[in-house]
XYZ file of C-alpha atoms in Angstrom:
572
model
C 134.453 63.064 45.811
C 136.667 66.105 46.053
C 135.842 69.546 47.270
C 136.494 71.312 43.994
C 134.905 68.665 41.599
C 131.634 69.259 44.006
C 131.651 72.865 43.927
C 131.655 72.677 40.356
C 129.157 70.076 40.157
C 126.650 72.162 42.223
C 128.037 75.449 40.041
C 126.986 73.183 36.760
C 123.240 72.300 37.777
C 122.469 76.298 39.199
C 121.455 79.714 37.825
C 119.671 78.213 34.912
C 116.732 80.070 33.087
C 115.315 77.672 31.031
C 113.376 77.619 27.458
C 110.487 78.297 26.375
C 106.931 76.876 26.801
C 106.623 76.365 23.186
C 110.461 74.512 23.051
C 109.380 72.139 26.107
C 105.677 71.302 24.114
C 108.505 70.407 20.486
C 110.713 68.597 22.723
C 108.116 66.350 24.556
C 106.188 65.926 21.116
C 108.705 63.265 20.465
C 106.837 61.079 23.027
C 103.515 61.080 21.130
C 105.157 60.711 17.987
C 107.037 57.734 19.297
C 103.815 56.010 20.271
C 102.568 56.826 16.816
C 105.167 54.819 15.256
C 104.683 52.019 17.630
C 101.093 52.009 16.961
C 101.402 52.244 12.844
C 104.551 49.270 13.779
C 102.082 47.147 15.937
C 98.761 47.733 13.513
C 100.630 47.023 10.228
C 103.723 44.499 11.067
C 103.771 41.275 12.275
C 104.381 40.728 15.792
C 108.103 40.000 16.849
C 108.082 37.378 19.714
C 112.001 36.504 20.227
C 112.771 40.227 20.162
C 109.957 41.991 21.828
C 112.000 43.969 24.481
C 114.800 45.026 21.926
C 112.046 46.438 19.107
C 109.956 47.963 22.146
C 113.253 49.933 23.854
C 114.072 51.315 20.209
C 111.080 52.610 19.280
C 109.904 53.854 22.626
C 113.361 54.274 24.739
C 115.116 56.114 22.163
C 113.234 58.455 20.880
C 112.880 60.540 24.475
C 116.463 59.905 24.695
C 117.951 61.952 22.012
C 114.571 64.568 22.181
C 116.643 65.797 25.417
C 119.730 65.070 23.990
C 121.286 65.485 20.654
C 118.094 66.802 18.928
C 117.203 68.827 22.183
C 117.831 72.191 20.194
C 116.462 70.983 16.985
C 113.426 68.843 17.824
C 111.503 69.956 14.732
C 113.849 67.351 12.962
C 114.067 64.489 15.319
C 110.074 64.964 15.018
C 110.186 64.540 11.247
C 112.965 61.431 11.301
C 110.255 59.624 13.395
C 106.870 60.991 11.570
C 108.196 60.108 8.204
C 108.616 55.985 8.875
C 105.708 56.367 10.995
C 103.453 58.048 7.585
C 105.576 55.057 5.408
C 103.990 52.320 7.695
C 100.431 53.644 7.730
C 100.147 53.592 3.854
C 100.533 49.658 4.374
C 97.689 47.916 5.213
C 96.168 47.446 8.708
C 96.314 43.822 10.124
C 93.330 41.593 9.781
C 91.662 42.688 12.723
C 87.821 41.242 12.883
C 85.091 43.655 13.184
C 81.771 43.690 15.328
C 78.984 41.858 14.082
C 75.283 43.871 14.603
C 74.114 40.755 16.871
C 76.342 42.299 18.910
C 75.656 45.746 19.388
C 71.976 46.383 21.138
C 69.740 49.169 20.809
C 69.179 51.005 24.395
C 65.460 51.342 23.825
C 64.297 49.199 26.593
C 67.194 50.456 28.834
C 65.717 54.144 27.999
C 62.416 53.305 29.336
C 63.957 51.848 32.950
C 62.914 53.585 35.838
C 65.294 56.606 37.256
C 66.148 54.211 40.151
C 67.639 51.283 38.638
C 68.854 53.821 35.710
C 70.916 56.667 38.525
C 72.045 54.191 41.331
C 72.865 55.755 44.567
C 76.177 57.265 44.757
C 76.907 54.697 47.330
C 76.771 52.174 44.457
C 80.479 50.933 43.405
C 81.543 50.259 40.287
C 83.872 47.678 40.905
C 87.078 47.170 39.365
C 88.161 49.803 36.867
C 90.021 48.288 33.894
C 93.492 49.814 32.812
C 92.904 52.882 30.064
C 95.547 52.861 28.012
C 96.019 55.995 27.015
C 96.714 56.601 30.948
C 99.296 53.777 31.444
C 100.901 55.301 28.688
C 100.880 58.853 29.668
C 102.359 57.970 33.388
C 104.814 55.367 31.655
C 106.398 58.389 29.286
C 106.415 60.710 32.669
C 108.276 58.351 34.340
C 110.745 57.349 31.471
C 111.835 60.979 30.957
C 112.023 61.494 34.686
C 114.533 58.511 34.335
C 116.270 59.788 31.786
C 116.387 63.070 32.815
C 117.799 63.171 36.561
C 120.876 61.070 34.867
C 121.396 63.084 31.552
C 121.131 66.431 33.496
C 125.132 65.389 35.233
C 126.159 65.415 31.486
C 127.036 68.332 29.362
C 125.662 66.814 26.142
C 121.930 67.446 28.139
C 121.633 71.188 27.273
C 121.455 73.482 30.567
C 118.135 75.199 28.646
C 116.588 71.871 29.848
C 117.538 71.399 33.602
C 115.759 72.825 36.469
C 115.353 76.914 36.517
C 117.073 78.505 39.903
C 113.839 80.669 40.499
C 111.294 81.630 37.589
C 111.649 80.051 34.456
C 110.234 76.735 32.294
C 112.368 73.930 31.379
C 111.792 70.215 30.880
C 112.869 69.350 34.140
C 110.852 71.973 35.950
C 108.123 69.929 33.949
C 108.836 66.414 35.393
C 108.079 66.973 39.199
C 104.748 68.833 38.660
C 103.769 66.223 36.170
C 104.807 63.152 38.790
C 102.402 64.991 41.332
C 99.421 65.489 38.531
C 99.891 61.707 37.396
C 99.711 60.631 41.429
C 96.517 62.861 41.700
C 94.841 61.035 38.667
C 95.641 57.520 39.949
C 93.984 58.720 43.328
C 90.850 58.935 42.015
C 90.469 55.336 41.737
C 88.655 54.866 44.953
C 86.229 58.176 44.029
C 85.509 56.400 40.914
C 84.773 52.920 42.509
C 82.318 54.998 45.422
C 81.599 58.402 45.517
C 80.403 58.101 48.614
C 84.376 57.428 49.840
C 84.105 61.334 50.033
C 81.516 61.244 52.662
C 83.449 58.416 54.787
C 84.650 59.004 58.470
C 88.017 60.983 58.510
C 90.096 59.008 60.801
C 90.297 55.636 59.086
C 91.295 57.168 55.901
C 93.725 59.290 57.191
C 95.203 56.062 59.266
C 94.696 53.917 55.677
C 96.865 57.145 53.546
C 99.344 57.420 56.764
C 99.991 53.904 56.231
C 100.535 54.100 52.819
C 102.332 56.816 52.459
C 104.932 55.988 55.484
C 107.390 54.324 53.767
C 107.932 57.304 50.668
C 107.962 59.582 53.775
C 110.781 57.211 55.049
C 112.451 56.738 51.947
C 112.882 60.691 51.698
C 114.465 60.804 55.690
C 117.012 57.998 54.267
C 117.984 60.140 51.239
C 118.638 63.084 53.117
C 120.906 61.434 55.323
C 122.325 59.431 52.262
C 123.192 62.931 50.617
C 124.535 64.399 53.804
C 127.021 61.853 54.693
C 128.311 60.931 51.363
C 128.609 65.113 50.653
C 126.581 64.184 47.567
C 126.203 67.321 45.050
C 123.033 68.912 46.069
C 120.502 71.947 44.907
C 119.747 72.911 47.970
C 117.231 75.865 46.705
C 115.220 72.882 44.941
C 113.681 72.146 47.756
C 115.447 72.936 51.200
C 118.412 71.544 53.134
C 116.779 68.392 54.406
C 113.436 68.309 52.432
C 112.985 66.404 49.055
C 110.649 65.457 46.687
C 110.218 62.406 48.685
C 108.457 64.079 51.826
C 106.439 65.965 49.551
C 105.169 62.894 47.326
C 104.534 61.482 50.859
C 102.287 64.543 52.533
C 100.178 65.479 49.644
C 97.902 62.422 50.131
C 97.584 63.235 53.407
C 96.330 67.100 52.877
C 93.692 65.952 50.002
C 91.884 63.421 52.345
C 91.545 66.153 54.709
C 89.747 67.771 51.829
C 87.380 65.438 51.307
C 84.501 67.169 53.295
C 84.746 70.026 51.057
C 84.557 68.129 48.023
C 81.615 66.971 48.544
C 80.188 70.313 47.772
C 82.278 72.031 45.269
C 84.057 70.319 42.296
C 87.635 69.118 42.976
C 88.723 71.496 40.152
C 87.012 74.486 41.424
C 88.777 73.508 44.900
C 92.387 73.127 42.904
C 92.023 76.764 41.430
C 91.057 78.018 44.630
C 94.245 76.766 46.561
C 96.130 77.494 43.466
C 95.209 81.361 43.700
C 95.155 81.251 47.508
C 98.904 80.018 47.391
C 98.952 82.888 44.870
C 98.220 85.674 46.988
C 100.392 84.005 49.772
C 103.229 85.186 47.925
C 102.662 88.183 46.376
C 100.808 89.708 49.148
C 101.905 87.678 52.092
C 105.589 88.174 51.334
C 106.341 84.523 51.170
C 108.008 84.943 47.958
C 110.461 87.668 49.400
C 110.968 85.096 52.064
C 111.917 82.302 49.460
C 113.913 84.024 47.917
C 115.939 86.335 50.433
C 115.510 84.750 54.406
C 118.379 82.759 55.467
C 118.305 79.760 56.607
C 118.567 79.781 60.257
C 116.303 77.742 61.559
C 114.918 74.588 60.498
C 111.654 75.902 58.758
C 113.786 78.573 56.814
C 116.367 75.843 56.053
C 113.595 73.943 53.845
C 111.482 76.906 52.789
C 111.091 75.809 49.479
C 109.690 72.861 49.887
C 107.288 73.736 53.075
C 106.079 76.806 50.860
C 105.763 74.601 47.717
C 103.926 72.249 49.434
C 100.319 74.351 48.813
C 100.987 74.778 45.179
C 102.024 70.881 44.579
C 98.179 70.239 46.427
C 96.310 72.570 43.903
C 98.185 70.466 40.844
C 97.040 67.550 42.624
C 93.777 68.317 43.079
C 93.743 69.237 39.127
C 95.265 65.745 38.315
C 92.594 64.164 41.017
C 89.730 65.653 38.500
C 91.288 64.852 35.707
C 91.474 61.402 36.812
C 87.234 61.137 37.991
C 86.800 62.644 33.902
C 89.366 59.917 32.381
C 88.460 57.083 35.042
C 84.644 56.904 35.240
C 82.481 55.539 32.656
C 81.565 58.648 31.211
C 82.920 62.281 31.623
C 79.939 63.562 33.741
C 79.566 60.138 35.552
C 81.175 61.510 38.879
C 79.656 64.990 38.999
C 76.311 63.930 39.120
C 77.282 61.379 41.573
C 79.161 64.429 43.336
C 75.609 66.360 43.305
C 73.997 63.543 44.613
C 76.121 63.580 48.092
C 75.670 66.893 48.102
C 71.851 67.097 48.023
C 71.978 64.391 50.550
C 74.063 65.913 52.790
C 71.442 69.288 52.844
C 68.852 66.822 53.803
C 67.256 67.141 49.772
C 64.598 64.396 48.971
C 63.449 65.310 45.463
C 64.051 63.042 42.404
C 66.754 64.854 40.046
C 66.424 63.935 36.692
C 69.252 62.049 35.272
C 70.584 61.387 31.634
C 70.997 57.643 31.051
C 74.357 56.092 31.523
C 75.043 53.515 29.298
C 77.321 51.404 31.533
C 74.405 51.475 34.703
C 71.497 50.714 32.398
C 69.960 47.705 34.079
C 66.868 46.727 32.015
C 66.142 43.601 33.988
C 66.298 45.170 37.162
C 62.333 45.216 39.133
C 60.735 48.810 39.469
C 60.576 50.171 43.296
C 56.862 49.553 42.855
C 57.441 45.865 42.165
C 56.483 43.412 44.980
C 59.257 41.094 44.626
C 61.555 44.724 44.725
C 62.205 44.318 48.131
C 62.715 40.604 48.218
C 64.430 39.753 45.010
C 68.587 40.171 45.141
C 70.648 42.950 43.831
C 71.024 42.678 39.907
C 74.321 42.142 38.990
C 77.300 44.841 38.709
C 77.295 45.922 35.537
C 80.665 45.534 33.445
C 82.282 49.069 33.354
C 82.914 50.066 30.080
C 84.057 53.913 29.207
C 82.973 56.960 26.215
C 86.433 57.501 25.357
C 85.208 59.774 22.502
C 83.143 62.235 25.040
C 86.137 62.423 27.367
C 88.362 63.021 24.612
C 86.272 66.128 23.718
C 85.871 66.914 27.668
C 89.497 67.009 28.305
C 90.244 69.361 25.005
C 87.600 71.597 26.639
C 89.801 71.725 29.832
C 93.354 71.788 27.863
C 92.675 74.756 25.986
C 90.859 76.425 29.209
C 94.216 76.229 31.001
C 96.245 77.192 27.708
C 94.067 80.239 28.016
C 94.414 80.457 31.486
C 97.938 80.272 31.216
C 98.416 83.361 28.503
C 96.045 85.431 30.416
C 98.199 85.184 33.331
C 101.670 85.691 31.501
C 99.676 88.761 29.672
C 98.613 90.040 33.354
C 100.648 88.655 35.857
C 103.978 90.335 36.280
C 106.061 87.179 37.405
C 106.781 84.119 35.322
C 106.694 80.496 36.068
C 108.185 79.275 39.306
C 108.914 75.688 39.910
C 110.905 76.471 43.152
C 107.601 78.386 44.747
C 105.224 76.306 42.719
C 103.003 79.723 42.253
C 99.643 80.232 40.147
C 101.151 79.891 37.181
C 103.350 77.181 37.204
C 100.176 75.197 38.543
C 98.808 76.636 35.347
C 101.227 75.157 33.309
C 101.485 71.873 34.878
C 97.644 71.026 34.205
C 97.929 72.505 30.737
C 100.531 70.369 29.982
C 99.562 66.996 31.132
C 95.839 67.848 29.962
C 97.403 68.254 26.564
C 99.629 65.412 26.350
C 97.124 63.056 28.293
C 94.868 64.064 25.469
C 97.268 63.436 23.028
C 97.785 59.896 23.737
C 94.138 59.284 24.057
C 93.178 60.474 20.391
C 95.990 57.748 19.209
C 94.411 54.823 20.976
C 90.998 55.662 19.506
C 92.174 56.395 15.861
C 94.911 53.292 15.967
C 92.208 51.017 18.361
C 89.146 52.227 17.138
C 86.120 49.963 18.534
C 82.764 50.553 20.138
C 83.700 49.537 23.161
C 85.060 52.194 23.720
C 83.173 54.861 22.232
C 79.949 56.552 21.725
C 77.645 54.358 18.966
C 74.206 55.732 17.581
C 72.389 53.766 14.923
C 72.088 55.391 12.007
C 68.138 54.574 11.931
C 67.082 55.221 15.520
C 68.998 57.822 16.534
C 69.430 55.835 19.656
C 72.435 54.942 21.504
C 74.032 51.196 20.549
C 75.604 49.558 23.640
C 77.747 46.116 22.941
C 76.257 43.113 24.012
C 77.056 42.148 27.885
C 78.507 38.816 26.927
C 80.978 40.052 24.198
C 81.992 42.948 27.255
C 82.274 40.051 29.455
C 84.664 38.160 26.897
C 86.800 42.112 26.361
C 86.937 42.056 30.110
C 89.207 38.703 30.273
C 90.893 39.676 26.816
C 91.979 43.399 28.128
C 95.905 43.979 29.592
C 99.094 44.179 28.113
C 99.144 40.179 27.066
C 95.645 40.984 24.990
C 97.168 41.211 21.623
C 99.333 38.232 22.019
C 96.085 36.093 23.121
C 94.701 37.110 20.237
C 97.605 36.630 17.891
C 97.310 33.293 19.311
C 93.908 32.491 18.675
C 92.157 32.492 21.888
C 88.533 33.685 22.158
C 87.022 35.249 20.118
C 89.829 35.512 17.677
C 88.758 37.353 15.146
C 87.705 40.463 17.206
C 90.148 42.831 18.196
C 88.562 44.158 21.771
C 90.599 47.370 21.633
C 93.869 48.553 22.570
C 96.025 47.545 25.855
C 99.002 49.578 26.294
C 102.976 49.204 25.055
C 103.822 46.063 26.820
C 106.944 48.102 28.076
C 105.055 51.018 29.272
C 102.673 48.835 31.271
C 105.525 46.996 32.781
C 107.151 49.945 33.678
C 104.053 52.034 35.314
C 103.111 48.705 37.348
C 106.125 49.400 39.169
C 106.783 53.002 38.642
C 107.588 53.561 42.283
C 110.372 51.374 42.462
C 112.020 52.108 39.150
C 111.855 55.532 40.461
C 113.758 54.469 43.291
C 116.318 52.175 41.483
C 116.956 55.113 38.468
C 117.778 57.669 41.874
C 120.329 55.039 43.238
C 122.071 53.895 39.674
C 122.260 57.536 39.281
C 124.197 58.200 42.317
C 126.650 55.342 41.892
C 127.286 56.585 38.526
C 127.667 60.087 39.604
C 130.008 58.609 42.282
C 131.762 56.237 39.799
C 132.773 58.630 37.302
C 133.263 62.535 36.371
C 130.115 63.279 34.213
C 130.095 66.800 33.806
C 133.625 66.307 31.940
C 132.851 63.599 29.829
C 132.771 63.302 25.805
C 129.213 63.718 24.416
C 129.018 59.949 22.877
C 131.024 58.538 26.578
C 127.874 60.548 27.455
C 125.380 58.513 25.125
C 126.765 55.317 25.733
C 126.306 55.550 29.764
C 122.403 56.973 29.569
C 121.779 53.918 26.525
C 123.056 51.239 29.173
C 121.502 52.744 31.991
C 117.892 53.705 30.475
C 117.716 49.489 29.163
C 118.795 48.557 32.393
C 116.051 50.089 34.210
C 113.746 48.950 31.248
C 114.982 45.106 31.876
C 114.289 45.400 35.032
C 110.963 46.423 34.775
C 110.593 43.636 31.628
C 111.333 41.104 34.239
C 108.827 41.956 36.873
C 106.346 42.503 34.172
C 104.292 39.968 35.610
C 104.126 41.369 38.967
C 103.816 43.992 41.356
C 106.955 44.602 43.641
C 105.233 47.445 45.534
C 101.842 48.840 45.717
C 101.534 52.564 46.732
């Protein structure tokens, strides 16, 4: 690569300043409505076997493509070419689907009058495994495919410099993509929280060593790109992040910093504790005079050589502590499920005996379980772990609560605050942003699964005489349990159990092959994009060359991940 054609590489990715919040929110709507039309497609066509991957790609590949593309200044219309087919399809009608029989359903009346104990289990209780949620696999799938898309398109002029990353303050849809990668990894962390609370309250050292372990080879994988970029003389931003730091080393570190948290949040709630280091990181620039730092030291030694992203590094925490309580409201059987469990540790830890009254959940009822009084209590075996089954209606509502408390958040501050959003410091209100966003759009594709997949297993069901809550009957849980996953609409296409009952949604098969092994497809989309970059002279090509490059490469990752659908290549 020569001299010139990198200095006007680097010249064609700098001094942007962005959109608007409100252009970003039109040009990422395309997502949702593209998983409306595969809904309305899957709910009111029949199924196409022979060209599953093809149909899936077009209706879900697309879509994001030319939303930061072609229609990138005029997504109002790409939004109405894919509402319109998607309004045609849902006038047809929906696919014989079954429906729940009342034999099935069971009043909680005897599970109302079970003692506290067996009702509130100790928050050293587990749940066990914690079945997919759609609406999540989605949400990370999308973040991933635009982050894809994105780091490619961005090296061609038909991908509008409004959208790529902003020098210093400023929102665009890239600056969107690395705060949302950090929220998503802060949801999925709450997994072990979810399955034992009491994780919180475990010894320091192992789970550092566990995390360490974990998190080595992303740590590695961002010392290998830096020396990649330095001895090929790859184009390079170097006020994204630093001269040898990356987003690797920072995906790698965060896990780290939270577990050292974990003391702390065992006594005040994980999004308290995000907002806190989110206006702590605050105050470190403006009053600190870190941002005048940022923005004006040179780089002379190796801390002010990588500023940006050792700065950063506070503000990408707070957005994943904010993603790490979003995932213990999304994740848990019901939205309050690990507060109370959080209280619990707490009033353990001060030594507290009394009994706290609890409010039933429906997934730890355990009506056959013996009272403490009972004399075959101590004697008789633990009951068995109850199947986990969520109140996707009550987190719906939970999670609005929180989006439009940081949409609110978010105007006060731009109202207030005399700077604007600042990916490159990752200040207060870019934090702001980044868990208003995902909040949002996470919410977004939640209300589609429950108005497209509506079914009481997954939501809240009163009868209409009692008043009292319905819960499904264990076995037919049992029998959703085996039928859940991406494959559970072809088993029942197929007739297997329990055909005539449709046990609620699983995600695109796509998406779900592609967030199984997100990590990796990250990886191969950051070296195909390279070799192309290497290969050929993007910033000068024709706008359809353009289209015809980012088509091939966006199914090519997609095939890939079709193939190992099956499988996990990596866990992290």
């Amino acid at each position: 690569m020569s001299n010139d054609y990198k200095a006007s590489k680097e010249a064609f990715v700098t001094g942007m300043t962005g959109s608007t919040i409100g252009h970003v929110n039109l040009v990422s709507l395309a997502s949702l409505l593209s998983i409306a039309l595969h809904s309305a497609v899957r709910t009111r066509l029949p199924p196409t076997r022979r060209l599953q991957f093809t149909s899936e790609a077009c209706l879900l590949i697309i879509p994001l493509l030319l939303s930061i593309t072609i229609f990138a200044t005029s997504p109002i219309l790409l939004c109405m070419f894919i509402a319109v087919p998607t309004l045609v399809l849902l006038m047809l009608p929906k696919r014989e689907s079954g429906t729940y029989l009342p034999s099935s359903l069971t009043h909680s009346r005897q599970s109302s009058r079970t003692p506290n104990a067996s009702r509130d289990p100790s928050p050293s209780r587990a749940v066990g495994t914690i079945p997919p949620l759609p609406a999540l696999t989605t949400y990370r799938a999308h973040m991933l495919l635009l982050t894809f898309l994105c780091i490619l398109a961005v090296d061609f002029p038909v991908f509008p410099r409004i959208l790529a990353k902003c020098e210093t303050f400023g929102v665009s849809m890239m600056d969107i993509g690395v705060g949302s990668f950090v929220f998503s990894q802060g949801i999925v962390s709450a997994i072990p929280l979810v399955k034992n609370p009491a994780h919180l309250t475990a010894s320091l050292l192992p789970k550092v060593s566990m995390v360490l372990r974990k998190c080595s080879p992303v740590l590695v994988l961002g010392l290998l790109r830096t020396v990649s970029v330095k001895g090929t003389e790859y184009p390079e931003h170097v006020t994204e992040y630093g001269v040898h730091w990356n987003f690797f080393i920072t995906l790698a570190l965060i896990p780290i910093l939270q577990v050292l948290l974990h003391p702390v949040m065992v006594h005040v709630p994980i999004s308290l504790l995000g907002v806190v280091v989110a206006i702590s990181h605050e105050l470190a620039l403006s009053t600190g005079g870190l941002a005048q730092f940022i923005m004006h030291a040179p780089r002379t030694g190796l801390f002010s050589a990588n500023k940006e992203g050792i700065i950063s590094l506070t503000g990408y925490l707070a957005i994943h502590l904010l993603g790490l309580s979003t995932g213990t409201l999304v994740l848990a059987p019901s939205p309050s499920y690990f507060r109370r469990r959080q209280q619990q540790l707490s009033d353990s830890s001060h030594g507290s005996t009394r009994q706290r009254p609890s409010t039933s959940d429906s997934d730890f009822d355990n009506s056959d379980a013996a009272p403490p009084s009972s004399p075959t209590a101590a004697t008789a075996p633990p009951p068995p772990r109850p199947a986990l089954r969520r109140e996707n209606d009550k987190t719906a509502t939970e999670l609005c609560s929180y989006a439009v408390l940081w949409w609110v958040f978010l105007g006060a501050l731009t109202l207030f605050s005399g700077s604007g959003v600042s990916r490159r410091m990752a200040n207060l209100q870019y934090v702001v942003w980044i868990a208003a966003y995902n909040s949002t759009f996470l919410l977004g594709y939640l209300v589609l699964d429950l108005a497209f997949f509506p079914s009481p297993l997954s939501t809240s069901v009163y009868s209409p005489t009692s008043k009292l809550k319905v819960h499904p009957d264990p076995d037919l849980l049992k029998d959703a349990r085996h039928l859940a996953g991406p494959a559970a609409a072809v088993g029942r296409e197929r007739g297997g159990a329990n055909p005539g009952v449709d046990f609620g949604s699983s995600a695109p098969p796509l998406l779900d092959a592609i967030n199984k092994n997100g990590l990796v497809l990250f990886l191969l989309a950051n070296v195909a994009t390279g070799l192309i970059n290497l290969s050929m002279q993007t910033m000068y090509m024709s706008d359809w060359a353009a289209m015809l490059v980012l088509v091939v490469y966006s199914f090519g990752v997609s095939a890939v991940a079709w193939a190992c659908r099956h499988r996990k290549i990596w866990t992290f």
